[in-house]
mmCIF file of C-alpha atoms in Angstrom:
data_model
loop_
_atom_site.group_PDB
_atom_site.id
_atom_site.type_symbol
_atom_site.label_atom_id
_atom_site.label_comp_id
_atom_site.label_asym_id
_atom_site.label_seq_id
_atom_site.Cartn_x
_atom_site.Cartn_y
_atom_site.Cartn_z
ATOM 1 C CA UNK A 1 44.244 -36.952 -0.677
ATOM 2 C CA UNK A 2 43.909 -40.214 -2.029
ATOM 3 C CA UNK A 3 40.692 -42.177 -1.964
ATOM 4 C CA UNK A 4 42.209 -45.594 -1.036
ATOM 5 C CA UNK A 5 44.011 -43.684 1.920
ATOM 6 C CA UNK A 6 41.029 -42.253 3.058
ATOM 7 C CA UNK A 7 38.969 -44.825 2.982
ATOM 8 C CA UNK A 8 41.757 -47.146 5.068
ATOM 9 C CA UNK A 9 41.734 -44.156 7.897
ATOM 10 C CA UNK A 10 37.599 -44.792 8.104
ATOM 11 C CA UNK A 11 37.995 -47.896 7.977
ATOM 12 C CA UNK A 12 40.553 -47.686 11.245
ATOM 13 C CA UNK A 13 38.412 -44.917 12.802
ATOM 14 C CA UNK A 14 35.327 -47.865 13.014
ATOM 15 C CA UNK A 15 37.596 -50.414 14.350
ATOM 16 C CA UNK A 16 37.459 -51.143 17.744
ATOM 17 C CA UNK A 17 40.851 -52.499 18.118
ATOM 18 C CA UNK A 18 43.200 -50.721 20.139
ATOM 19 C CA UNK A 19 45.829 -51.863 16.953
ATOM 20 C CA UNK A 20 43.968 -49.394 15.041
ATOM 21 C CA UNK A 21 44.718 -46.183 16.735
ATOM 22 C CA UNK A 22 48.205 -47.130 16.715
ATOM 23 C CA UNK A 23 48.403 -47.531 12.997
ATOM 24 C CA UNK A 24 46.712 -44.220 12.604
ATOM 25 C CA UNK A 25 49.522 -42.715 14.969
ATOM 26 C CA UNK A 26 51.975 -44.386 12.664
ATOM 27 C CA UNK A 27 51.234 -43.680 9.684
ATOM 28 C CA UNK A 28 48.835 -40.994 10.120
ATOM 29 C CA UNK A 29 50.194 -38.567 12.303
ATOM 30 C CA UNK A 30 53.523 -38.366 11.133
ATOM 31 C CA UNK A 31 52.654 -38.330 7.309
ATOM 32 C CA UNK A 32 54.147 -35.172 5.497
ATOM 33 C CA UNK A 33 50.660 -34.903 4.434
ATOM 34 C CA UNK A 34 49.217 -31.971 6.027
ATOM 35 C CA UNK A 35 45.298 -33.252 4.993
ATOM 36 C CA UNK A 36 46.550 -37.049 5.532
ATOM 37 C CA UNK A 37 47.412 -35.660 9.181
ATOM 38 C CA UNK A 38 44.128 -33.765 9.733
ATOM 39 C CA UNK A 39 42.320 -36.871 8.763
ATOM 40 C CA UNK A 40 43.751 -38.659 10.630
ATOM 41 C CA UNK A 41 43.688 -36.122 13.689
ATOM 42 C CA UNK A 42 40.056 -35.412 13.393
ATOM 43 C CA UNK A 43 39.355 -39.346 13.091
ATOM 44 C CA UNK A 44 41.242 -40.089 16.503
ATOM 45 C CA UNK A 45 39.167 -37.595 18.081
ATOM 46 C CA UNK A 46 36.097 -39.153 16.557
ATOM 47 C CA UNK A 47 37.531 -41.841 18.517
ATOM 48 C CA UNK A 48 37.002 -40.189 21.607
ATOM 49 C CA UNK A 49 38.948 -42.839 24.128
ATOM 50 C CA UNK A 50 41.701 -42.320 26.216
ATOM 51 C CA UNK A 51 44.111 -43.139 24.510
ATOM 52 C CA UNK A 52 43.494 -41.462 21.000
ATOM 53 C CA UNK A 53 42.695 -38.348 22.562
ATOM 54 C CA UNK A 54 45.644 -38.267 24.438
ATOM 55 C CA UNK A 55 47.837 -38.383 20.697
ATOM 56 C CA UNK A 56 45.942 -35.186 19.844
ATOM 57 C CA UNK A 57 46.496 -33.368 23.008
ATOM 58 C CA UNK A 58 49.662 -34.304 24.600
ATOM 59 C CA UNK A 59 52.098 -34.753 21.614
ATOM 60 C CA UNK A 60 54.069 -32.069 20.760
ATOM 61 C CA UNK A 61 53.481 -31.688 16.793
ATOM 62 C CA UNK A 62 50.174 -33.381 16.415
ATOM 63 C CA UNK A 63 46.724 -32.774 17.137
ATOM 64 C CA UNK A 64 46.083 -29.506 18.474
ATOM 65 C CA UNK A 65 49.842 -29.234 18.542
ATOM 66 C CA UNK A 66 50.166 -29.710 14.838
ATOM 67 C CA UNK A 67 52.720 -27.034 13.199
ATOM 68 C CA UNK A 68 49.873 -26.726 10.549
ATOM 69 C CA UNK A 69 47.051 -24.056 11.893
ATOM 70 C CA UNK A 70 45.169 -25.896 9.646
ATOM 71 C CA UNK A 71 45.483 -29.031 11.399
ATOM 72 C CA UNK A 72 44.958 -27.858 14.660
ATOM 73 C CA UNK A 73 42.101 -25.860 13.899
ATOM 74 C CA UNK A 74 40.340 -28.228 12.900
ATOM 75 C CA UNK A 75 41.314 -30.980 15.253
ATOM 76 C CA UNK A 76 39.813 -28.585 17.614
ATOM 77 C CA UNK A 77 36.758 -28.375 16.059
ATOM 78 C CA UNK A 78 36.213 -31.432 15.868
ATOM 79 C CA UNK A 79 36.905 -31.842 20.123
ATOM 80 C CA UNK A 80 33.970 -28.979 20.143
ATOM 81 C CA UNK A 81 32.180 -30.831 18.362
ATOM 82 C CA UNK A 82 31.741 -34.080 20.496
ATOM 83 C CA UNK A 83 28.596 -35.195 22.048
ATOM 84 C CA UNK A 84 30.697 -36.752 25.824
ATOM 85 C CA UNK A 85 33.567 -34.298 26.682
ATOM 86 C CA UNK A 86 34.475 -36.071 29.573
ATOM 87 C CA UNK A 87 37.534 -37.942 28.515
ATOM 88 C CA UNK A 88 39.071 -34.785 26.760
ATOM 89 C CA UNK A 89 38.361 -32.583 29.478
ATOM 90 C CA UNK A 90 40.341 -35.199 32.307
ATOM 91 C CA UNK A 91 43.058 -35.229 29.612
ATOM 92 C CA UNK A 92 42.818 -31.494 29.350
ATOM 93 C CA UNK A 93 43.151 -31.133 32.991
ATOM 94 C CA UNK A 94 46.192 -33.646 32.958
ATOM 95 C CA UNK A 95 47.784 -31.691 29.893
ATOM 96 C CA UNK A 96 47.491 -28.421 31.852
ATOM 97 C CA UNK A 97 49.016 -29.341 35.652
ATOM 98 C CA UNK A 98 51.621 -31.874 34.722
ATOM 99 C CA UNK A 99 52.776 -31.726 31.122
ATOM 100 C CA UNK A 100 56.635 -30.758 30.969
ATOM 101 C CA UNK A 101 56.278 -28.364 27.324
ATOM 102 C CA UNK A 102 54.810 -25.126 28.383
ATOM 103 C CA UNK A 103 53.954 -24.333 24.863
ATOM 104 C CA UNK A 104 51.836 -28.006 24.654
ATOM 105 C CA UNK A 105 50.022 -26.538 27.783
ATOM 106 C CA UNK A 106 49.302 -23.558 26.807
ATOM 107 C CA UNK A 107 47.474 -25.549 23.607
ATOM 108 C CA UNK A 108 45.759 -27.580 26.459
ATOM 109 C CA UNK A 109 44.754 -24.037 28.089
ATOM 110 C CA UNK A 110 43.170 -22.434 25.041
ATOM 111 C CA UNK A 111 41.151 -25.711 23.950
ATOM 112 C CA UNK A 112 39.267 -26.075 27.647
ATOM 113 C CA UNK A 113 38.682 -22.321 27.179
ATOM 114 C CA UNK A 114 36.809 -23.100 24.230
ATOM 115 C CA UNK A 115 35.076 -25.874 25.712
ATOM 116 C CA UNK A 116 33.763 -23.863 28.610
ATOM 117 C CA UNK A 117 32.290 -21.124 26.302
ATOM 118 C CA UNK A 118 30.895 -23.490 23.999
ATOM 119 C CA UNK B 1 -50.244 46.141 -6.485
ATOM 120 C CA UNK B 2 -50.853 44.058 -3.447
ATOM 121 C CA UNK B 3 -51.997 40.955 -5.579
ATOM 122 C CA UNK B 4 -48.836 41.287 -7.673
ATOM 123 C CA UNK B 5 -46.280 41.139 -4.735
ATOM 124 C CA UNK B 6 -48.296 38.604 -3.597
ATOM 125 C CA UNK B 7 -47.822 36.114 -7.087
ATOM 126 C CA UNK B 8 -44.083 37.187 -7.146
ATOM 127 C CA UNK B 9 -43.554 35.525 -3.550
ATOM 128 C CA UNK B 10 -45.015 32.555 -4.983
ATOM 129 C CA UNK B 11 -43.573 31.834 -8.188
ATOM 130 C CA UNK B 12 -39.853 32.789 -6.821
ATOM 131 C CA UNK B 13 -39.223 30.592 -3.849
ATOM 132 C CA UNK B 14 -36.165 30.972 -1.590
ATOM 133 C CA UNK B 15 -34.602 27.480 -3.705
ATOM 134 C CA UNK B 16 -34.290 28.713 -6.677
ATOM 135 C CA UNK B 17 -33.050 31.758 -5.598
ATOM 136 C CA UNK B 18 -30.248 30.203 -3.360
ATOM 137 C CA UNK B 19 -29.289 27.438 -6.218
ATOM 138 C CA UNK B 20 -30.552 27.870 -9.750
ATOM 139 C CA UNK B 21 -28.083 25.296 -11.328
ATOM 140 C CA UNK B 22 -29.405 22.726 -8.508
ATOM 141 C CA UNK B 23 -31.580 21.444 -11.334
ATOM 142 C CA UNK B 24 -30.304 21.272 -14.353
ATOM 143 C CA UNK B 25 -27.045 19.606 -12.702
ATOM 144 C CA UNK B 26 -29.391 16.490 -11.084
ATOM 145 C CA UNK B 27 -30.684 16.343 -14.769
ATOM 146 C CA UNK B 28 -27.407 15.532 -16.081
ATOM 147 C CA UNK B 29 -26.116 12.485 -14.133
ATOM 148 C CA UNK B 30 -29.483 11.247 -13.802
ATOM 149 C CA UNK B 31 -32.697 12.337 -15.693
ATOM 150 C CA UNK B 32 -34.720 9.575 -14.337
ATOM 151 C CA UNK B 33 -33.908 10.057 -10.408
ATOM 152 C CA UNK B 34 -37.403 11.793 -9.804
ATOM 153 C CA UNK B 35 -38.969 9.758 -12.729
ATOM 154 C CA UNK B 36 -41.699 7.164 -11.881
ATOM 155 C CA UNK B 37 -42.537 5.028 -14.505
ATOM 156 C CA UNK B 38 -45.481 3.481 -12.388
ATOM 157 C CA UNK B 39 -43.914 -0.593 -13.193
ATOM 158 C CA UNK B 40 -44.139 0.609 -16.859
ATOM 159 C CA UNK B 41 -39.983 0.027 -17.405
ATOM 160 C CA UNK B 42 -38.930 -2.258 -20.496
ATOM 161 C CA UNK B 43 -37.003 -5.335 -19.840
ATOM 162 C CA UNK B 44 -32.827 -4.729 -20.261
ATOM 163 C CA UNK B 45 -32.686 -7.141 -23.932
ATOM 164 C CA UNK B 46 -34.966 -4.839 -25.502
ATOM 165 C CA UNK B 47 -33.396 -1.516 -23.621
ATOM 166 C CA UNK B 48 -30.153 -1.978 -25.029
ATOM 167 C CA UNK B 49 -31.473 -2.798 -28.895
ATOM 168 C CA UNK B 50 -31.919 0.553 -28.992
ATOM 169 C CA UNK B 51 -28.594 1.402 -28.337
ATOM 170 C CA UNK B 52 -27.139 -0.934 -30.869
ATOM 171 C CA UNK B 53 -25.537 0.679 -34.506
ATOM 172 C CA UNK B 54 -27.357 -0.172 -37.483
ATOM 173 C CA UNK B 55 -23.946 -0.982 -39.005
ATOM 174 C CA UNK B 56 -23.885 -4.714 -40.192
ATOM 175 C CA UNK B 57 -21.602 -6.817 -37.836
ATOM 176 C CA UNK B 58 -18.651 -7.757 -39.536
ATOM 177 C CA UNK B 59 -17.471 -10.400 -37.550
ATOM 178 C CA UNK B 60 -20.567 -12.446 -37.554
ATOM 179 C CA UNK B 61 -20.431 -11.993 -41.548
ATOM 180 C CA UNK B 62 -16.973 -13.208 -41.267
ATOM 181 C CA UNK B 63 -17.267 -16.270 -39.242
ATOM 182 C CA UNK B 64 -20.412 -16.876 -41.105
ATOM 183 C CA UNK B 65 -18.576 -17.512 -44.019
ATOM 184 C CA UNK B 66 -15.937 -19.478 -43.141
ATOM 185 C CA UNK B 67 -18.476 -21.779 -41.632
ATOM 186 C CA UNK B 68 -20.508 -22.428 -44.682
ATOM 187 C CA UNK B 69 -16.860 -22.511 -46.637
ATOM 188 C CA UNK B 70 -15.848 -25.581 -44.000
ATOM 189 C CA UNK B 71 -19.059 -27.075 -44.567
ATOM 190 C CA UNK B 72 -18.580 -27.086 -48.259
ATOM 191 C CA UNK B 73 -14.901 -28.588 -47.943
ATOM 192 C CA UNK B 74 -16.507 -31.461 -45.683
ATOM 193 C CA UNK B 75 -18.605 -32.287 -48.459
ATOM 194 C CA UNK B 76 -15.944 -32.181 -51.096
ATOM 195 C CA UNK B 77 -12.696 -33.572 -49.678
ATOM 196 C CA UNK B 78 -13.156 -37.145 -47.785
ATOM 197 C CA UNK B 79 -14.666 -38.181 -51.350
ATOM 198 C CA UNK B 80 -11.464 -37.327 -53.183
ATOM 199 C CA UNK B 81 -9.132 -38.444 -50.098
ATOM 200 C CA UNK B 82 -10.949 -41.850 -50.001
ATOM 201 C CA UNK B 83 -10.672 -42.135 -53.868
ATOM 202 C CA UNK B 84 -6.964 -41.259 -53.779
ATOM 203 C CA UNK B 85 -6.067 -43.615 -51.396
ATOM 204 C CA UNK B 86 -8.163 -46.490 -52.802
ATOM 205 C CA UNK B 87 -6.293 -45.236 -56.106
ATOM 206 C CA UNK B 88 -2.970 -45.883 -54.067
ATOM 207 C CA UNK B 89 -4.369 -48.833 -52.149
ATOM 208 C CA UNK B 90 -4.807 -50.488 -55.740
ATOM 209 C CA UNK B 91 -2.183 -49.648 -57.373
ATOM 210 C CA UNK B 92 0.202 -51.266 -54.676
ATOM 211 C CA UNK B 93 -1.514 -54.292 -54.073
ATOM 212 C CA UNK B 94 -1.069 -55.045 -57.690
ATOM 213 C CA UNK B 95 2.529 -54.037 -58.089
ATOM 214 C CA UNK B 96 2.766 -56.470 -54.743
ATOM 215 C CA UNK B 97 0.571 -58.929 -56.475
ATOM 216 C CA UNK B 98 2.825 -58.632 -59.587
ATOM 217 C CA UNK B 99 6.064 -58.866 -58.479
ATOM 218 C CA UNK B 100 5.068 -62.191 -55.910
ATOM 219 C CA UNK B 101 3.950 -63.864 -59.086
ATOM 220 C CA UNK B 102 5.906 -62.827 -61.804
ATOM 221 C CA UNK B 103 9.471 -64.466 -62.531
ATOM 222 C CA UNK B 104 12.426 -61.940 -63.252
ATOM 223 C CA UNK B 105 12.675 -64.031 -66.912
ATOM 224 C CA UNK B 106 9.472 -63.093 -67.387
ATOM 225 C CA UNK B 107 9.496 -58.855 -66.690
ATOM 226 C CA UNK B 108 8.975 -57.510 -70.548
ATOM 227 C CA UNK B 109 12.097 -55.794 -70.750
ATOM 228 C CA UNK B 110 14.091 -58.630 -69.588
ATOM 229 C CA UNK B 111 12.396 -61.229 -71.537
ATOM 230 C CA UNK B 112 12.807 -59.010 -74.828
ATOM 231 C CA UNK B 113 16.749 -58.674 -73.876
ATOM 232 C CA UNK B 114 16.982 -61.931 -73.717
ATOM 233 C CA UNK B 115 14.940 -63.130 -76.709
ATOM 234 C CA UNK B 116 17.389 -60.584 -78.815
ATOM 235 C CA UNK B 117 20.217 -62.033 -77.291
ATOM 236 C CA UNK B 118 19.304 -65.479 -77.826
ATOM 237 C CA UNK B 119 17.958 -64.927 -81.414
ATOM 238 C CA UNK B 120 20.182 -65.977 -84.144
ATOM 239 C CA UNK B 121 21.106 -63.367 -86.641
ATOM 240 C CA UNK B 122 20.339 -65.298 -90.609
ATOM 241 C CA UNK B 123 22.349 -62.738 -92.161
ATOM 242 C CA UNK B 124 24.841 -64.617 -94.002
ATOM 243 C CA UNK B 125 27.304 -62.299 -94.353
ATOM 244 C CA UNK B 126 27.586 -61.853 -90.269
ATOM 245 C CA UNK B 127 27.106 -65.240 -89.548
ATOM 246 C CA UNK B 128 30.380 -64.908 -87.076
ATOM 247 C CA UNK B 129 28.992 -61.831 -85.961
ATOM 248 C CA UNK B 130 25.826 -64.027 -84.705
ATOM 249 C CA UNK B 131 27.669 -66.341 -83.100
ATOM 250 C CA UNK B 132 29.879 -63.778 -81.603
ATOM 251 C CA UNK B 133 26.565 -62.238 -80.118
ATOM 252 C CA UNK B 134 25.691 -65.036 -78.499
ATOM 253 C CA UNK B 135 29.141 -65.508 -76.905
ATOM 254 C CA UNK B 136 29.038 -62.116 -75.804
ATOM 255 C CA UNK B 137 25.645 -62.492 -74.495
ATOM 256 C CA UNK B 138 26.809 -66.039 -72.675
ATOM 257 C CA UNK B 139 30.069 -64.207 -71.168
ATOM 258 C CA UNK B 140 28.015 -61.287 -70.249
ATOM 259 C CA UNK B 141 26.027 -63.769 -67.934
ATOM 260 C CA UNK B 142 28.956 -65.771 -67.061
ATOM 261 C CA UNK B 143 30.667 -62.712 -65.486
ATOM 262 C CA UNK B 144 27.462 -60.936 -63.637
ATOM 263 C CA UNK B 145 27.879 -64.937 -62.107
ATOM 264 C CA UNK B 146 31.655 -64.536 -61.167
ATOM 265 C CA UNK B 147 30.048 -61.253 -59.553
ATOM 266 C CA UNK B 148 27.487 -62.641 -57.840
ATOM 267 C CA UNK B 149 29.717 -65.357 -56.204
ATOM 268 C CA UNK B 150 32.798 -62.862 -55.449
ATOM 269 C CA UNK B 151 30.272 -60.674 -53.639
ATOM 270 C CA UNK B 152 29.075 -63.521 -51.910
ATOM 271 C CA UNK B 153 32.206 -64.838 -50.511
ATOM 272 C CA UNK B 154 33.477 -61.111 -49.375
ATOM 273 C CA UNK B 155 30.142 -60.923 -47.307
ATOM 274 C CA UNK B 156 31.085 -64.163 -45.952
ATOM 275 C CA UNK B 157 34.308 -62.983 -45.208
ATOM 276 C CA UNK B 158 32.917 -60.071 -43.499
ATOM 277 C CA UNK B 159 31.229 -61.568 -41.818
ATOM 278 C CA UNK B 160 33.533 -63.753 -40.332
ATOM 279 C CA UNK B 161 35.607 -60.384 -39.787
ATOM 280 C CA UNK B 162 32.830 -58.987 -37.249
ATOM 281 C CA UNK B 163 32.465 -61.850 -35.442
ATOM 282 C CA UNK B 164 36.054 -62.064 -34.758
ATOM 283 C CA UNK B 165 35.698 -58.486 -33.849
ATOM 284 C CA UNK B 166 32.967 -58.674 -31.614
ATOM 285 C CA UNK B 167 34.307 -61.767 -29.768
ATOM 286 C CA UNK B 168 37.624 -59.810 -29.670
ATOM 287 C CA UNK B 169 35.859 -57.008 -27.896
ATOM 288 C CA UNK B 170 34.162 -59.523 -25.442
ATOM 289 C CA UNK B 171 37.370 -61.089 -24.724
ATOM 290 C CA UNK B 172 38.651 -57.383 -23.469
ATOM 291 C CA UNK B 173 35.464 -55.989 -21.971
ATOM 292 C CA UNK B 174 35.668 -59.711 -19.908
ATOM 293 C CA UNK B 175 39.491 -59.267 -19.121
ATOM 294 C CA UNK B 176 38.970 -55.506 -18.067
ATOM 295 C CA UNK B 177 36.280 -56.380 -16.039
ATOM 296 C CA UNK B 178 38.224 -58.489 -14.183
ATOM 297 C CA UNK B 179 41.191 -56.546 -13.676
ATOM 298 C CA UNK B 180 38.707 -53.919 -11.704
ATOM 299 C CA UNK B 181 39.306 -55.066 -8.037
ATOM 300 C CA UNK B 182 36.332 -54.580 -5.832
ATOM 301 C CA UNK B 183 36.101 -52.306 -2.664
ATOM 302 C CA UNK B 184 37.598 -54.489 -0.225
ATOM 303 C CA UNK B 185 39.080 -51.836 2.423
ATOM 304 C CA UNK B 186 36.421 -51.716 5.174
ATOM 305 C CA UNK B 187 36.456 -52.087 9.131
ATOM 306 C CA UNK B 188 35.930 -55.627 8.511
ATOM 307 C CA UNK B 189 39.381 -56.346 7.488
ATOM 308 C CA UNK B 190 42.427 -56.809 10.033
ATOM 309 C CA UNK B 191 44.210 -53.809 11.434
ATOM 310 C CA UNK B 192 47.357 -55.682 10.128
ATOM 311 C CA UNK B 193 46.399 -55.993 6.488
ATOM 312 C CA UNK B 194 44.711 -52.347 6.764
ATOM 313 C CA UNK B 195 47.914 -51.096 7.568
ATOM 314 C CA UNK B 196 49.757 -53.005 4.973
ATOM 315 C CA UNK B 197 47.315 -51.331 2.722
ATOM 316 C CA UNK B 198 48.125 -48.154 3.534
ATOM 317 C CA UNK B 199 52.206 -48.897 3.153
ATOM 318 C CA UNK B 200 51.335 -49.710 -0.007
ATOM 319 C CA UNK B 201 50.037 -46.637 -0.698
ATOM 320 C CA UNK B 202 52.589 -44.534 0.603
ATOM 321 C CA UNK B 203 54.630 -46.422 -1.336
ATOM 322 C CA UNK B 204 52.657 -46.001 -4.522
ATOM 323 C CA UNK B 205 52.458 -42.150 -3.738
ATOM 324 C CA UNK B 206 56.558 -41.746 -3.495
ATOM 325 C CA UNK B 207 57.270 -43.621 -6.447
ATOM 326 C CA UNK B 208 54.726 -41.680 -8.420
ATOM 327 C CA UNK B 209 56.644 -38.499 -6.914
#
């Protein structure tokens, strides 16, 4: 991956700006880039607010939803891996009783089953 | 007969009987253990002279005489070492002490090229021939000049060469160093201009595919 890249995706993961997790949507989660995507993925989890958690969990085709095992994987590693699990788990819980994809649910399903044993 | 049985229960007494190598055995690991030497028992330095081979010791004989050899050297060499480099001392602070005060004109050899050089030739016959000499000897100088001063102006044009050079090389080094732009993308900087950094990135990576 490309060093200037990475180091703009860090520098959007520190901002506080809401802006930012937009741009890393943008540009980050739709890049044909499979590592660009799982940067970018793992840094809006880093994020760990409402709304860049919910990119990873409720979109069909990024985050834990990512056609890329690869991506996902390690998207949900790094949800594991946070210190406050509140705000994943409510989105979690959202994911699971009202999102319309079954298959996006099902994601939501396996990830809180990993939570609880970890 | 009674007086006889009597001495033979004496001198053989149930021990001996029972264990007549008892003895001799003890004797063998130890033939002092039922010794007493009543205080009388010689110090260890002197108990284990006796033990020693008569054999001269090599070793000592050895070292012996490479000691007195080293001695001798000591008292031979730093004579001849200081003499030598007294010797050497000398001989260069004259050759120094020559060459600071002696002209080139006056070195022997030179002086005695020049003086045949210089010296007319009375032969009458080669008169021309002397004359001639003295031409040859004047263009001889005349050219080691030209020499001299052609050497002298390449080294100034060389030198006039690497300075160009070198200020050459300082003009690139400065121009390169310049061209190097510094680290700039950090969380400082606008999420606008972040994001038009990363467009141009993207766009950098499809024209390079």
């Amino acid at each position: 991956m490309n060093r200037n890249v990475l180091e703009i995706i860090d520098a959007l993961t520190a901002h506080q700006d809401d802006e930012s997790i937009r741009v890393l949507e943008e540009l980050g989660t739709n890049s044909p880039d499979n590592e660009v995507r799982e940067y970018t993925s793992r840094a809006l989890v880093r994020k760990n607010v409402h709304d860049s958690l919910k990119i990873v969990i409720i979109n069909q085709g990024k985050g834990i939803n990512d056609l890329s095992p690869a991506v996902a994987m390690s998207t949900i590693n790094e949800i594991l891996a946070l210190k406050d699990k509140s705000e994943v788990v409510r989105i979690l819980d959202d994911t699971i009783s009202m999102h319309s994809d079954e298959s996006v649910k099902e994601n939501a399903r396996s990830v809180k089953s990993l939570l609880a044993l970890s | 007969m009674a007086k006889i049985i009597k001495v033979g229960s004496q001198n053989l007494t149930p021990n001996k009987i029972a264990n007549p190598f008892k003895t001799s055995r003890n004797s063998t690991t130890n033939p002092f253990k039922y010794n007493n030497f009543d205080g009388n028992t010689l110090p260890f330095e002197l108990a284990a002279d006796v033990f020693e081979t008569k054999s001269p010791n090599k070793l000592k004989m050895i070292a012996s005489s490479v000691t007195g050899s080293m001695n001798k050297m000591k008292s031979l060499l730093p004579e001849s070492i200081i003499n030598f480099v007294n010797r050497v001392r000398e001989g260069i602070s004259s050759a120094w002490d020559y060459a600071k005060n002696t002209n080139v004109s006056d070195i022997p050899a030179i002086k005695a090229f020049n003086d045949v050089m210089n010296t007319p030739i009375h032969i009458p016959a080669l008169s021309g021939l002397s004359e001639s000499m003295t031409s040859i000897g004047k263009g001889i100088t005349s050219n080691i000049q030209s020499v001299g001063k052609g050497i002298s102006s390449r080294m100034e044009f060389l030198n006039t060469d690497v300075t160009d050079i070198g200020k050459a090389m300082a003009d690139r080094w400065t121009s390169l160093i310049s061209s190097i732009k510094p680290n700039r993308i950090s969380s400082d900087m606008p999420v606008a201009e972040l994001r038009q950094l990363w467009l141009n990135e993207i766009e950098l990576e499809g024209a390079v595919a």
